[in-house]
Tab-separated table of C-alpha atoms in Angstrom:
chain	number	residue	atom	x	y	z
E	1	MET	CA	102.229	123.584	114.483
E	2	TYR	CA	104.692	126.208	115.668
E	3	ILE	CA	107.801	127.758	114.216
E	4	LYS	CA	110.903	127.629	116.402
E	5	GLU	CA	113.873	129.709	115.303
E	6	GLY	CA	112.609	129.727	111.748
E	7	VAL	CA	112.463	125.943	111.506
E	8	SER	CA	109.144	124.207	111.227
E	9	VAL	CA	108.499	121.333	113.595
E	10	SER	CA	107.499	119.171	110.679
E	11	GLU	CA	111.114	118.906	109.553
E	12	GLY	CA	111.749	116.807	112.616
E	13	ILE	CA	109.039	114.247	111.825
E	14	SER	CA	110.368	110.952	110.538
E	15	LYS	CA	109.119	109.471	107.284
E	16	ALA	CA	107.728	106.519	109.207
E	17	VAL	CA	105.528	108.770	111.346
E	18	VAL	CA	104.326	110.721	108.302
E	19	LYS	CA	103.447	107.408	106.698
E	20	ARG	CA	101.261	106.528	109.687
E	21	LEU	CA	99.509	109.889	110.126
E	22	PRO	CA	96.877	109.416	107.383
E	23	ARG	CA	95.821	106.215	109.118
E	24	TYR	CA	95.325	108.022	112.423
E	25	TYR	CA	93.375	110.623	110.509
E	26	ARG	CA	91.110	107.955	109.004
E	27	TYR	CA	90.426	106.208	112.310
E	28	LEU	CA	89.741	109.490	114.077
E	29	GLY	CA	87.312	110.415	111.296
E	30	GLU	CA	85.470	107.141	111.798
E	31	LEU	CA	85.321	107.727	115.548
E	32	GLN	CA	84.021	111.233	114.970
E	33	SER	CA	81.319	109.940	112.605
E	34	ALA	CA	80.345	107.442	115.281
E	35	GLY	CA	79.916	110.278	117.791
E	36	VAL	CA	82.961	109.418	119.909
E	37	GLU	CA	84.312	112.559	121.591
E	38	ARG	CA	87.393	111.265	123.348
E	39	ILE	CA	89.517	108.155	123.294
E	40	SER	CA	92.462	106.813	125.281
E	41	SER	CA	95.635	105.631	123.596
E	42	GLY	CA	94.711	102.148	124.882
E	43	GLU	CA	91.346	102.098	123.111
E	44	LEU	CA	92.803	103.557	119.917
E	45	SER	CA	95.541	100.942	120.149
E	46	GLN	CA	92.979	98.128	120.219
E	47	GLN	CA	91.173	99.426	117.167
E	48	MET	CA	94.226	100.169	115.088
E	49	LYS	CA	96.241	97.151	116.262
E	50	VAL	CA	99.316	99.169	117.090
E	51	THR	CA	100.721	99.457	120.604
E	52	ALA	CA	99.503	102.254	122.868
E	53	SER	CA	103.098	103.329	123.381
E	54	GLN	CA	103.559	103.626	119.612
E	55	ILE	CA	100.494	105.874	119.467
E	56	ARG	CA	101.686	108.058	122.336
E	57	GLN	CA	105.139	108.273	120.812
E	58	ASP	CA	103.788	109.186	117.354
E	59	LEU	CA	101.458	111.847	118.652
E	60	ASN	CA	104.090	113.276	120.978
E	61	ASN	CA	105.910	114.387	117.837
E	62	PHE	CA	103.427	117.223	117.625
E	63	GLY	CA	103.586	118.252	121.239
E	64	GLY	CA	101.157	115.500	122.263
E	65	PHE	CA	97.495	116.354	122.393
E	66	GLY	CA	96.478	113.830	125.040
E	67	GLN	CA	95.823	114.470	128.718
E	68	GLN	CA	96.516	111.997	131.498
E	69	GLY	CA	93.264	110.345	132.584
E	70	TYR	CA	91.225	112.014	129.851
E	71	GLY	CA	92.750	110.654	126.667
E	72	TYR	CA	92.564	112.376	123.333
E	73	ASN	CA	89.867	114.747	122.201
E	74	VAL	CA	88.933	113.102	118.904
E	75	GLU	CA	87.862	116.205	117.004
E	76	TYR	CA	90.765	118.314	118.213
E	77	LEU	CA	93.336	115.610	117.460
E	78	ARG	CA	91.873	115.014	114.010
E	79	ASN	CA	91.973	118.729	113.235
E	80	GLU	CA	95.572	118.983	114.371
E	81	ILE	CA	96.585	116.039	112.190
E	82	ALA	CA	94.691	117.627	109.299
E	83	LYS	CA	96.778	120.774	109.707
E	84	ILE	CA	99.993	118.769	109.829
E	85	LEU	CA	99.052	116.963	106.627
E	86	GLY	CA	98.073	120.213	104.941
E	87	LEU	CA	94.427	119.135	104.710
E	88	ASN	CA	93.145	122.376	106.242
E	89	LYS	CA	93.345	124.073	102.863
E	90	LEU	CA	91.933	123.234	99.447
E	91	HIS	CA	94.335	121.792	96.885
E	92	ASN	CA	93.336	121.958	93.249
E	93	ILE	CA	94.261	118.848	91.285
E	94	ILE	CA	94.491	118.049	87.600
E	95	ILE	CA	94.578	114.527	86.239
E	96	VAL	CA	96.667	113.845	83.151
E	97	GLY	CA	95.405	110.708	81.428
E	98	ALA	CA	91.628	110.296	81.145
E	99	GLY	CA	91.532	106.504	80.956
E	100	HIS	CA	89.871	104.267	83.536
E	101	LEU	CA	92.452	104.967	86.205
E	102	GLY	CA	92.202	108.723	85.684
E	103	ARG	CA	88.418	108.508	85.848
E	104	ALA	CA	88.572	106.389	88.983
E	105	LEU	CA	90.786	109.015	90.601
E	106	ALA	CA	88.440	111.792	89.482
E	107	ASN	CA	85.780	110.181	91.633
E	108	TYR	CA	88.179	109.162	94.323
E	109	ALA	CA	90.174	112.332	94.841
E	110	ASN	CA	87.104	114.234	95.908
E	111	PHE	CA	86.852	112.089	99.019
E	112	GLU	CA	87.994	114.969	101.242
E	113	LYS	CA	85.934	117.731	99.727
E	114	ASN	CA	87.534	120.495	101.767
E	115	SER	CA	91.078	119.398	100.990
E	116	PHE	CA	91.181	118.190	97.393
E	117	ARG	CA	89.273	119.180	94.269
E	118	VAL	CA	89.849	117.893	90.754
E	119	ILE	CA	89.344	120.849	88.421
E	120	GLY	CA	90.515	119.468	85.085
E	121	MET	CA	91.473	116.318	83.218
E	122	PHE	CA	93.759	116.109	80.214
E	123	ASP	CA	94.331	113.507	77.551
E	124	ILE	CA	96.351	113.111	74.388
E	125	ASN	CA	93.297	111.685	72.595
E	126	PRO	CA	91.513	114.609	70.861
E	127	GLU	CA	88.222	112.693	70.879
E	128	LEU	CA	87.985	112.943	74.658
E	129	ALA	CA	88.395	116.730	74.707
E	130	GLY	CA	85.075	118.419	75.415
E	131	GLN	CA	83.721	115.536	77.490
E	132	ASN	CA	82.983	115.786	81.187
E	133	VAL	CA	83.769	113.283	83.922
E	134	ARG	CA	81.324	114.154	86.639
E	135	ASP	CA	81.542	117.924	86.390
E	136	ILE	CA	85.197	117.899	85.472
E	137	PRO	CA	86.057	119.048	81.945
E	138	VAL	CA	88.385	116.866	79.861
E	139	MET	CA	90.788	118.877	77.726
E	140	HIS	CA	93.490	118.098	75.214
E	141	ASN	CA	97.085	117.984	76.485
E	142	ASP	CA	97.865	121.006	74.288
E	143	GLU	CA	95.626	123.132	76.506
E	144	LEU	CA	97.550	122.205	79.652
E	145	PRO	CA	100.082	125.071	79.856
E	146	GLU	CA	97.402	127.718	79.430
E	147	PHE	CA	95.160	126.014	81.975
E	148	LEU	CA	98.004	126.004	84.494
E	149	ARG	CA	98.667	129.708	83.882
E	150	ASN	CA	95.011	130.564	84.499
E	151	ASN	CA	94.268	128.282	87.447
E	152	ASP	CA	95.864	127.734	90.810
E	153	VAL	CA	96.741	124.061	90.441
E	154	GLU	CA	98.936	122.476	93.098
E	155	ILE	CA	98.848	118.760	92.355
E	156	ALA	CA	98.989	116.823	89.085
E	157	ALA	CA	98.037	113.152	89.014
E	158	LEU	CA	99.743	111.248	86.211
E	159	THR	CA	97.799	108.245	84.941
E	160	LEU	CA	99.764	107.719	81.760
E	161	PRO	CA	101.851	104.950	80.274
E	162	LYS	CA	105.430	105.042	81.471
E	163	THR	CA	106.742	106.056	78.052
E	164	ASN	CA	104.800	109.337	78.107
E	165	ALA	CA	105.059	110.063	81.825
E	166	ILE	CA	108.588	111.469	81.914
E	167	ALA	CA	108.031	114.004	79.110
E	168	MET	CA	104.718	115.035	80.701
E	169	ALA	CA	106.327	115.439	84.127
E	170	GLU	CA	108.843	117.818	82.546
E	171	ILE	CA	106.049	119.892	80.992
E	172	LEU	CA	104.222	120.035	84.327
E	173	VAL	CA	107.337	121.134	86.202
E	174	GLU	CA	108.124	123.788	83.569
E	175	ASN	CA	104.620	125.116	84.081
E	176	GLY	CA	104.898	125.473	87.815
E	177	ILE	CA	103.633	122.177	89.269
E	178	HIS	CA	105.429	121.188	92.488
E	179	ALA	CA	103.544	118.038	93.448
E	180	ILE	CA	103.081	114.962	91.250
E	181	TRP	CA	100.927	111.971	92.146
E	182	ASN	CA	102.522	109.433	89.848
E	183	PHE	CA	100.815	106.216	88.770
E	184	ALA	CA	103.160	105.532	85.853
E	185	HIS	CA	105.484	102.599	86.182
E	186	THR	CA	108.614	104.694	86.629
E	187	ASP	CA	110.350	106.509	89.496
E	188	LEU	CA	109.643	110.137	88.637
E	189	ASN	CA	111.126	111.312	91.932
E	190	LEU	CA	114.564	110.512	90.511
E	191	ILE	CA	114.223	112.938	87.596
E	192	VAL	CA	112.442	116.005	89.025
E	193	PRO	CA	114.218	118.967	90.687
E	194	ASN	CA	114.447	119.385	94.475
E	195	ASP	CA	111.463	121.699	94.667
E	196	VAL	CA	109.069	119.083	93.299
E	197	VAL	CA	107.618	116.326	95.463
E	198	VAL	CA	106.483	113.037	93.962
E	199	GLU	CA	104.348	110.322	95.443
E	200	ASN	CA	104.732	107.151	93.386
E	201	VAL	CA	101.893	104.622	93.406
E	202	HIS	CA	103.315	101.471	91.870
E	203	LEU	CA	100.342	99.116	91.735
E	204	SER	CA	102.364	96.318	90.182
E	205	GLU	CA	104.749	96.346	93.133
E	206	SER	CA	101.852	96.012	95.496
E	207	LEU	CA	100.548	93.011	93.531
E	208	MET	CA	104.003	91.425	93.637
E	209	ARG	CA	104.177	91.811	97.420
E	210	LEU	CA	100.815	90.069	97.623
E	211	SER	CA	102.139	87.259	95.444
E	212	TYR	CA	105.193	86.989	97.710
E	213	ASN	CA	103.107	86.819	100.864
E	214	LEU	CA	100.862	84.187	99.304
E	215	LYS	CA	103.921	82.106	98.480
E	216	VAL	CA	105.121	82.392	102.083
E	217	LEU	CA	101.737	81.040	103.270
E	218	GLU	CA	102.138	78.107	100.886
E	219	GLU	CA	105.668	77.402	102.069
E	220	LYS	CA	104.442	77.327	105.647
E	221	ASN	CA	101.820	74.791	104.526
E	222	MET	CA	99.139	77.103	105.861
E	223	ILE	CA	97.052	76.752	102.705
B	1	MET	CA	115.336	79.336	96.886
B	2	TYR	CA	116.295	76.421	99.081
B	3	ILE	CA	114.756	74.768	102.097
B	4	LYS	CA	116.979	74.456	105.159
B	5	GLU	CA	115.763	72.260	108.007
B	6	GLY	CA	112.198	72.625	106.829
B	7	VAL	CA	112.279	76.406	106.986
B	8	SER	CA	112.138	78.395	103.798
B	9	VAL	CA	114.735	81.080	103.377
B	10	SER	CA	111.992	83.548	102.652
B	11	GLU	CA	110.937	83.554	106.291
B	12	GLY	CA	114.201	85.245	107.110
B	13	ILE	CA	113.631	88.120	104.659
B	14	SER	CA	112.668	91.380	106.317
B	15	LYS	CA	109.581	93.279	105.242
B	16	ALA	CA	111.780	96.158	104.135
B	17	VAL	CA	113.689	93.930	101.714
B	18	VAL	CA	110.481	92.394	100.351
B	19	LYS	CA	109.215	95.915	99.787
B	20	ARG	CA	112.271	96.705	97.679
B	21	LEU	CA	112.390	93.498	95.616
B	22	PRO	CA	109.709	94.485	93.055
B	23	ARG	CA	111.726	97.593	92.302
B	24	TYR	CA	114.852	95.541	91.612
B	25	TYR	CA	112.708	93.325	89.434
B	26	ARG	CA	111.466	96.326	87.450
B	27	TYR	CA	114.928	97.819	86.910
B	28	LEU	CA	116.376	94.451	85.894
B	29	GLY	CA	113.515	94.047	83.416
B	30	GLU	CA	114.343	97.414	81.886
B	31	LEU	CA	118.020	96.493	81.659
B	32	GLN	CA	117.120	93.199	80.029
B	33	SER	CA	114.898	94.965	77.478
B	34	ALA	CA	117.800	97.283	76.730
B	35	GLY	CA	120.009	94.271	76.015
B	36	VAL	CA	122.205	94.616	79.113
B	37	GLU	CA	123.569	91.213	80.154
B	38	ARG	CA	125.433	92.027	83.320
B	39	ILE	CA	125.682	94.918	85.738
B	40	SER	CA	127.783	95.784	88.775
B	41	SER	CA	126.214	96.787	92.073
B	42	GLY	CA	127.812	100.212	91.503
B	43	GLU	CA	126.080	100.757	88.157
B	44	LEU	CA	122.755	99.487	89.474
B	45	SER	CA	123.212	101.781	92.463
B	46	GLN	CA	123.570	104.821	90.185
B	47	GLN	CA	120.404	103.999	88.283
B	48	MET	CA	118.263	103.164	91.269
B	49	LYS	CA	119.697	105.848	93.566
B	50	VAL	CA	120.333	103.471	96.419
B	51	THR	CA	123.805	102.709	97.757
B	52	ALA	CA	125.786	99.846	96.264
B	53	SER	CA	126.190	98.377	99.733
B	54	GLN	CA	122.402	98.383	100.189
B	55	ILE	CA	122.058	96.477	96.910
B	56	ARG	CA	124.697	93.927	97.874
B	57	GLN	CA	123.149	93.517	101.316
B	58	ASP	CA	119.624	93.085	99.900
B	59	LEU	CA	120.667	90.544	97.302
B	60	ASN	CA	122.838	88.633	99.769
B	61	ASN	CA	119.606	87.663	101.508
B	62	PHE	CA	119.115	85.131	98.751
B	63	GLY	CA	122.603	83.729	98.762
B	64	GLY	CA	123.901	86.622	96.619
B	65	PHE	CA	123.969	86.132	92.883
B	66	GLY	CA	126.866	88.455	92.090
B	67	GLN	CA	130.450	87.523	91.360
B	68	GLN	CA	133.453	89.654	92.278
B	69	GLY	CA	134.701	91.494	89.187
B	70	TYR	CA	131.821	90.303	87.022
B	71	GLY	CA	128.790	91.792	88.714
B	72	TYR	CA	125.305	90.415	88.382
B	73	ASN	CA	123.960	88.457	85.453
B	74	VAL	CA	120.834	90.496	84.710
B	75	GLU	CA	118.643	87.708	83.358
B	76	TYR	CA	119.631	85.229	86.044
B	77	LEU	CA	119.137	87.716	88.866
B	78	ARG	CA	115.758	88.796	87.500
B	79	ASN	CA	114.634	85.172	87.243
B	80	GLU	CA	115.735	84.468	90.802
B	81	ILE	CA	113.851	87.493	92.109
B	82	ALA	CA	110.820	86.377	90.094
B	83	LYS	CA	110.936	83.025	91.872
B	84	ILE	CA	111.235	84.683	95.257
B	85	LEU	CA	108.220	86.874	94.504
B	86	GLY	CA	106.219	83.909	93.237
B	87	LEU	CA	106.109	85.340	89.706
B	88	ASN	CA	107.340	82.118	88.108
B	89	LYS	CA	103.808	80.741	88.181
B	90	LEU	CA	100.509	82.021	86.865
B	91	HIS	CA	98.069	83.475	89.414
B	92	ASN	CA	94.443	83.750	88.426
B	93	ILE	CA	92.773	86.933	89.656
B	94	ILE	CA	89.195	88.062	89.995
B	95	ILE	CA	88.173	91.686	90.426
B	96	VAL	CA	85.160	92.452	92.594
B	97	GLY	CA	83.776	95.838	91.646
B	98	ALA	CA	83.556	96.640	87.918
B	99	GLY	CA	83.701	100.428	88.183
B	100	HIS	CA	86.484	102.550	86.749
B	101	LEU	CA	89.066	101.347	89.245
B	102	GLY	CA	88.178	97.703	88.624
B	103	ARG	CA	88.379	98.271	84.870
B	104	ALA	CA	91.703	100.063	85.227
B	105	LEU	CA	93.060	97.073	87.157
B	106	ALA	CA	91.695	94.663	84.560
B	107	ASN	CA	93.989	96.309	82.048
B	108	TYR	CA	96.770	96.822	84.523
B	109	ALA	CA	96.974	93.436	86.197
B	110	ASN	CA	97.860	91.737	82.949
B	111	PHE	CA	101.164	93.589	82.881
B	112	GLU	CA	103.086	90.418	83.734
B	113	LYS	CA	101.325	88.014	81.439
B	114	ASN	CA	103.090	84.938	82.748
B	115	SER	CA	102.396	85.753	86.383
B	116	PHE	CA	98.926	87.287	86.629
B	117	ARG	CA	95.738	86.801	84.634
B	118	VAL	CA	92.365	88.358	85.364
B	119	ILE	CA	89.756	85.702	84.586
B	120	GLY	CA	86.569	87.273	85.907
B	121	MET	CA	85.003	90.480	87.188
B	122	PHE	CA	82.037	90.775	89.505
B	123	ASP	CA	79.638	93.567	90.322
B	124	ILE	CA	76.526	94.065	92.405
B	125	ASN	CA	74.888	95.930	89.508
B	126	PRO	CA	72.894	93.375	87.452
B	127	GLU	CA	73.100	95.577	84.366
B	128	LEU	CA	76.842	95.004	84.096
B	129	ALA	CA	76.513	91.212	84.135
B	130	GLY	CA	77.081	89.768	80.675
B	131	GLN	CA	79.407	92.563	79.581
B	132	ASN	CA	83.061	92.019	78.798
B	133	VAL	CA	86.024	94.162	79.814
B	134	ARG	CA	88.655	93.274	77.252
B	135	ASP	CA	88.041	89.549	77.103
B	136	ILE	CA	87.118	89.303	80.758
B	137	PRO	CA	83.491	88.426	81.537
B	138	VAL	CA	81.626	90.563	84.071
B	139	MET	CA	79.286	88.549	86.304
B	140	HIS	CA	76.865	89.307	89.086
B	141	ASN	CA	78.123	88.952	92.660
B	142	ASP	CA	75.658	86.085	93.155
B	143	GLU	CA	77.665	83.990	90.717
B	144	LEU	CA	80.874	84.426	92.694
B	145	PRO	CA	80.788	81.320	94.950
B	146	GLU	CA	80.132	78.990	92.027
B	147	PHE	CA	82.820	80.652	89.942
B	148	LEU	CA	85.329	80.151	92.745
B	149	ARG	CA	84.371	76.483	93.058
B	150	ASN	CA	84.914	75.916	89.347
B	151	ASN	CA	88.056	77.965	88.803
B	152	ASP	CA	91.453	78.022	90.410
B	153	VAL	CA	91.435	81.625	91.654
B	154	GLU	CA	94.226	82.719	93.958
B	155	ILE	CA	93.832	86.483	94.223
B	156	ALA	CA	90.761	88.701	94.583
B	157	ALA	CA	91.049	92.442	93.987
B	158	LEU	CA	88.455	94.447	95.895
B	159	THR	CA	87.485	97.712	94.239
B	160	LEU	CA	84.366	98.371	96.279
B	161	PRO	CA	83.153	101.068	98.615
B	162	LYS	CA	84.326	100.518	102.160
B	163	THR	CA	80.819	99.709	103.396
B	164	ASN	CA	80.577	96.635	101.133
B	165	ALA	CA	84.187	95.536	101.316
B	166	ILE	CA	84.115	93.792	104.693
B	167	ALA	CA	81.100	91.606	103.911
B	168	MET	CA	82.574	90.737	100.520
B	169	ALA	CA	85.944	89.852	102.058
B	170	GLU	CA	84.142	87.415	104.341
B	171	ILE	CA	82.405	85.777	101.374
B	172	LEU	CA	85.707	85.484	99.521
B	173	VAL	CA	87.463	83.910	102.505
B	174	GLU	CA	84.599	81.461	103.049
B	175	ASN	CA	84.971	80.431	99.436
B	176	GLY	CA	88.662	79.693	99.651
B	177	ILE	CA	90.421	82.943	98.696
B	178	HIS	CA	93.720	83.436	100.553
B	179	ALA	CA	94.978	86.650	98.970
B	180	ILE	CA	93.097	89.944	98.816
B	181	TRP	CA	94.283	93.037	96.961
B	182	ASN	CA	92.242	95.618	98.803
B	183	PHE	CA	91.478	99.082	97.424
B	184	ALA	CA	88.639	99.817	99.845
B	185	HIS	CA	89.250	102.463	102.441
B	186	THR	CA	89.485	100.054	105.366
B	187	ASP	CA	92.160	97.793	106.885
B	188	LEU	CA	90.943	94.357	105.830
B	189	ASN	CA	94.089	92.713	107.186
B	190	LEU	CA	92.755	93.314	110.697
B	191	ILE	CA	89.624	91.229	110.126
B	192	VAL	CA	90.757	88.226	108.072
B	193	PRO	CA	92.114	84.973	109.525
B	194	ASN	CA	95.844	84.151	109.683
B	195	ASP	CA	95.823	82.147	106.499
B	196	VAL	CA	94.712	85.105	104.375
B	197	VAL	CA	97.139	87.755	103.189
B	198	VAL	CA	95.955	91.266	102.391
B	199	GLU	CA	97.706	94.020	100.513
B	200	ASN	CA	95.958	97.324	101.210
B	201	VAL	CA	96.232	100.094	98.629
B	202	HIS	CA	95.017	103.245	100.356
B	203	LEU	CA	95.132	105.863	97.620
B	204	SER	CA	93.853	108.586	99.930
B	205	GLU	CA	96.780	108.042	102.279
B	206	SER	CA	99.166	108.419	99.395
B	207	LEU	CA	97.492	111.712	98.410
B	208	MET	CA	97.753	112.935	102.005
B	209	ARG	CA	101.471	112.184	102.116
B	210	LEU	CA	101.850	114.214	98.930
B	211	SER	CA	99.944	117.068	100.541
B	212	TYR	CA	102.218	116.831	103.586
B	213	ASN	CA	105.384	116.897	101.509
B	214	LEU	CA	104.090	119.874	99.531
B	215	LYS	CA	103.454	121.715	102.780
B	216	VAL	CA	107.016	120.992	103.932
B	217	LEU	CA	108.333	122.543	100.683
B	218	GLU	CA	106.250	125.640	101.375
B	219	GLU	CA	107.492	125.863	104.962
B	220	LYS	CA	111.044	125.715	103.721
B	221	ASN	CA	110.189	128.583	101.357
B	222	MET	CA	111.289	126.431	98.461
B	223	ILE	CA	108.191	127.276	96.429
């Protein structure tokens, strides 16, 4: 990515494209694992079930890495997308809430070992403090501010009930966290300052969309 | 919702509106819990941080439940949205994969007690069979087809590694499942028949978008 007159190119990328980039990244990773070195937009289109023109248009946002008659170099394209997504550096993560969801994420968030690393978990329950989840220490919430002072933590995952999530988000922001991965059933993005990004994962909303789509099938007498 | 010339109104609802409906449902539920009986589109707009005209436009898709000068009746509107989302009936759910994520969902999916109920969990590990998660029995995967024959299951949540998810989705579809809540790192919607709906929850993609947005903050020198 290049800087033009002090403005990063990424500012010009639409939300919709950003939303699709991780999927490109995943497919390119699968191709790479399968030993594929280059791919045309047509072939990628078939696999991902999006139009080839959509793919070309999306990837043109970054100067376009394809060459006429050659297609895309899989490894190069994947690396470029990694840089755009900020995956070319390691982000330390803490997880606040050491219940099942927090533990699932502790396993899950290590999926890109060079990009994300969970270095601590926190819980309000004093009985959990001192335990380990994989190699990750579980600490009491009281230890959180000191931990954040002593460690370079960029991302905090919040796997807490909604009632506790807002107060915890405020503590995290006060202690220098700028990225919150929020699983609580509330829109934290509406309450944090401008220099904090939030990604809400509302599982219940996803389940409701599934219920809606099932109902549509029924109404069409398809099932 | 009414039927007009054999076509349900819901067919005319855009994906974008469907995506927003669960959020309306959540805010209306909070208002109801707080004892609020009616609300104007302007007030709702302030709380949800979307424009009042967006709210009116969204809700007009369903004939519009608001009245000039009165606003929306909170309970009525919430009930109507519930019907649209198919939440006015009970959906039985099974969870395939009894690891941490499956257990987290077992607690989570009961959040709307009148709409969703987890009635069984399945795992490939024979040591888990016979256990209970809350009151939900854990069974071996081998017992799945018989369980589906004997119980009215509408939704299957898949909390499995990607490598096992595709084969399991095929088994579920063969045994009459038409709705899959997929947490595996693969796009199951591309492989199931037309009469099966899939809602993919790709947590890694959500984490990557957070990483991207954090990088944009850094590029803007905001942090």
